[in-house]
Coordinates of C-alpha atoms in Angstrom, one line a residue:
M4 CA 134.6 57.6 102.8
S5 CA 130.6 59.0 102.4
I6 CA 129.8 55.1 103.6
L7 CA 131.8 56.1 106.7
F8 CA 130.4 59.0 107.0
V9 CA 126.7 57.8 106.5
L10 CA 127.6 55.1 109.3
L11 CA 129.2 57.6 111.1
M12 CA 125.4 60.1 111.2
F13 CA 123.5 56.7 112.0
L14 CA 125.0 56.9 115.6
V15 CA 124.9 60.1 116.2
I16 CA 121.0 60.2 115.1
I17 CA 121.0 56.8 117.2
T18 CA 122.4 58.5 119.9
I19 CA 120.9 61.6 119.9
S20 CA 117.4 60.1 120.3
Y21 CA 118.5 57.2 122.5
F22 CA 118.9 60.5 125.2
R23 CA 115.6 62.2 124.6
S24 CA 113.5 59.5 124.4
P25 CA 115.1 57.0 126.1
E26 CA 111.4 54.6 126.8
T27 CA 111.8 54.0 123.3
F28 CA 115.2 51.3 123.9
E29 CA 113.6 49.6 127.1
F30 CA 112.6 46.5 125.1
A31 CA 115.8 45.6 125.6
E32 CA 115.5 45.5 128.7
A33 CA 113.6 42.6 130.9
R34 CA 110.3 44.3 132.3
P35 CA 109.9 43.5 136.1
Q36 CA 106.0 41.8 136.3
T37 CA 104.6 43.5 139.4
A38 CA 103.4 41.1 141.8
P39 CA 99.4 41.1 141.8
G40 CA 97.8 42.5 145.2
R41 CA 95.7 41.3 147.8
I42 CA 91.7 40.1 147.0
A43 CA 89.5 42.6 148.3
T44 CA 87.3 40.0 150.8
P45 CA 84.6 38.4 148.9
K46 CA 80.8 39.4 149.6
M47 CA 79.1 36.1 150.2
E48 CA 75.8 35.8 150.3
R49 CA 73.7 32.6 152.1
S50 CA 71.7 30.9 149.1
S51 CA 70.0 26.4 150.0
G52 CA 72.8 26.6 152.9
L53 CA 76.0 27.4 151.4
A54 CA 77.7 31.0 151.6
I55 CA 78.3 31.7 147.8
P56 CA 80.9 34.6 147.4
Q57 CA 79.7 37.3 144.4
G58 CA 81.9 37.6 141.6
Y59 CA 84.0 34.4 141.2
W60 CA 83.0 32.2 137.8
F61 CA 83.4 28.1 139.3
H62 CA 84.4 25.0 137.1
P63 CA 82.8 21.8 137.0
G64 CA 85.9 20.4 139.3
H65 CA 86.0 22.6 141.2
T66 CA 88.4 25.8 140.9
W67 CA 87.6 29.3 140.5
S68 CA 88.7 32.1 138.3
L69 CA 88.1 35.9 139.6
K70 CA 88.2 38.2 136.7
E71 CA 90.4 41.3 137.9
G72 CA 91.3 43.3 134.3
P73 CA 90.0 43.2 130.2
D74 CA 92.2 39.6 129.6
D75 CA 94.3 38.8 133.7
A76 CA 91.8 36.4 136.4
R77 CA 93.4 35.2 139.5
I78 CA 91.9 31.6 140.1
G79 CA 91.4 29.3 142.9
I80 CA 89.9 26.0 144.3
D81 CA 86.5 26.5 145.7
S82 CA 85.4 25.7 149.2
F83 CA 83.8 22.2 148.4
A84 CA 87.2 20.9 147.6
A85 CA 89.1 22.6 150.1
N86 CA 86.4 21.1 153.1
L87 CA 86.3 17.3 151.0
I88 CA 90.4 17.5 151.0
G89 CA 90.6 19.2 154.1
K90 CA 94.9 19.1 155.5
I91 CA 96.5 20.0 152.5
D92 CA 100.6 18.7 152.8
R93 CA 101.5 20.4 149.6
V94 CA 100.6 22.0 146.5
D95 CA 102.7 21.8 143.4
V96 CA 101.6 24.4 141.0
I97 CA 102.7 24.0 136.7
G98 CA 104.9 27.0 136.6
E99 CA 104.8 30.7 135.5
N100 CA 105.1 31.2 131.5
R101 CA 103.7 28.6 130.8
W102 CA 100.3 28.0 128.9
V103 CA 97.2 26.0 129.9
R104 CA 93.6 25.1 128.7
Q105 CA 90.6 25.0 130.3
G106 CA 90.6 22.2 132.5
Q107 CA 93.4 21.3 131.6
K108 CA 95.4 20.5 135.1
V109 CA 97.3 22.9 136.5
M110 CA 97.8 22.6 140.2
T111 CA 98.7 18.5 142.5
I112 CA 97.8 19.2 146.1
H113 CA 98.8 16.5 148.4
S114 CA 97.2 16.0 151.1
G115 CA 98.5 12.8 153.4
Q116 CA 98.6 9.5 150.5
T117 CA 96.4 11.5 148.4
A118 CA 97.4 13.8 145.5
I119 CA 94.6 15.4 143.9
D120 CA 94.7 16.6 139.9
L121 CA 92.5 20.0 139.8
V122 CA 91.8 21.3 136.9
S123 CA 92.3 25.2 135.2
P124 CA 88.7 27.1 135.1
I125 CA 90.3 29.0 132.2
E126 CA 93.0 29.2 129.2
G127 CA 95.7 31.0 129.4
V128 CA 99.2 31.8 130.7
I129 CA 100.6 31.8 134.7
T130 CA 100.9 35.1 135.0
A131 CA 102.0 34.9 139.3
I132 CA 101.6 32.2 141.8
N133 CA 100.5 32.7 145.2
H134 CA 103.8 31.8 147.1
D135 CA 102.5 32.6 149.9
A136 CA 99.6 30.5 150.0
L137 CA 102.1 27.5 148.9
E138 CA 104.4 28.0 151.7
D139 CA 101.0 27.7 153.7
P140 CA 97.8 25.3 152.8
K141 CA 96.3 26.2 156.0
N142 CA 95.5 29.1 154.1
I143 CA 94.1 27.1 151.1
A144 CA 91.6 24.8 153.1
H145 CA 90.7 28.1 155.2
D146 CA 90.8 30.8 153.3
P147 CA 90.2 29.6 149.1
Y148 CA 88.1 33.0 148.2
E149 CA 91.0 35.7 149.1
K150 CA 94.8 34.6 150.9
G151 CA 94.3 30.6 149.6
W152 CA 94.2 32.1 145.5
I153 CA 96.9 29.8 143.9
A154 CA 97.9 31.9 140.2
M155 CA 96.6 35.1 138.6
V156 CA 96.4 33.8 134.7
K157 CA 96.3 36.2 131.3
S158 CA 93.5 34.8 129.4
P159 CA 92.7 36.7 125.7
D160 CA 89.3 34.7 125.4
L161 CA 88.1 35.7 129.3
P162 CA 84.9 35.8 127.8
V163 CA 84.4 32.8 125.8
N164 CA 86.2 30.6 129.0
E165 CA 83.6 32.4 131.3
K166 CA 80.6 30.8 128.9
N167 CA 82.0 27.6 130.2
L168 CA 81.8 28.5 134.4
V169 CA 79.1 27.7 136.0
Q170 CA 78.2 31.4 137.3
G171 CA 75.8 34.2 139.0
P172 CA 72.1 32.5 140.2
M173 CA 73.3 29.0 139.2
V174 CA 76.3 28.3 141.9
A175 CA 74.3 27.6 144.7
P176 CA 71.7 25.3 143.0
W177 CA 75.2 22.8 141.4
L178 CA 76.6 23.5 145.1
Q179 CA 74.4 21.7 146.4
N180 CA 73.9 19.1 143.6
C181 CA 77.4 18.2 144.8
V182 CA 76.3 18.1 148.2
T183 CA 73.7 15.6 147.2
R184 CA 75.8 13.5 145.2
L185 CA 78.6 13.1 148.0
T186 CA 76.0 12.1 150.0
T187 CA 74.9 9.1 147.5
M188 CA 78.3 8.3 146.9
V189 CA 78.8 8.2 151.1
P190 CA 75.8 7.3 152.6
Q191 CA 77.5 6.5 155.8
M192 CA 78.7 10.1 156.3
A193 CA 75.8 12.0 155.4
Q194 CA 75.5 13.4 158.6
A195 CA 78.7 14.4 159.2
M196 CA 78.5 16.3 155.6
A197 CA 76.6 18.9 156.9
A198 CA 78.4 20.0 159.4
D199 CA 79.5 23.5 157.5
G200 CA 76.8 25.4 156.1
G201 CA 76.2 22.1 153.8
L202 CA 79.6 21.6 153.0
P203 CA 81.2 18.1 153.1
E204 CA 82.9 18.0 156.6
A205 CA 86.9 18.9 156.8
G206 CA 89.0 15.7 155.6
L207 CA 86.2 13.4 154.8
L208 CA 88.7 12.9 151.8
A209 CA 91.0 10.5 154.0
R210 CA 88.3 9.0 155.8
V211 CA 86.8 6.7 153.0
E212 CA 87.8 3.8 152.0
P213 CA 90.7 3.9 148.4
D214 CA 87.8 2.8 145.7
I215 CA 85.6 5.2 147.7
R216 CA 88.4 8.0 147.3
Q217 CA 89.1 7.3 144.0
N218 CA 85.2 8.1 142.5
L219 CA 85.5 10.6 144.6
L220 CA 88.4 12.3 142.9
R221 CA 87.4 11.4 139.4
E222 CA 83.7 12.6 140.0
F223 CA 84.2 15.8 141.6
F224 CA 87.7 16.8 140.7
L225 CA 87.6 15.5 137.1
S226 CA 90.9 13.9 137.5

């Protein structure tokens, strides 16, 4: 009898506590994640003939990270990659709630018959994907730093990851070095490469021979 009384009192206490502060029981329900808003238009500064977005951190595999909180950042592809690839037919991202390491493949861009793997600039779990950009890949090709962002990543070690990225005054010299290397690898296209502020002419990757294309993929996308 006493055991039944104790159990009954326990249930009464639980019921009273729930109605007084129901928020303490929210753990039983899945909380929907808030979709990230739009990126503010980045401030662009010209250096060495290139337009550089301020506040962005770059991976040598031509993806970027933009910090949006202590451990949150958006990622995307940079303008060098966007120009080199040109027309984008489809983008496959590894998916939400997946953990990705820094330098590990995070997406595959399909352009014509070519599939280009690109790596994540930071390590963490993908919390959101820009489905608008995936549905209309022109945004990725034409506006890679704003409408064309790819995913949001929660990175517990974001400050550590950022130390491995190209940042600040080093971005322009790094991109200029990429253009120089590209000119060396594709000398017959040298004049076309400067058609867009020092960046490769849009779609250059599709106009080179297959063996050169593979060399460019390995050189610039680390794939």
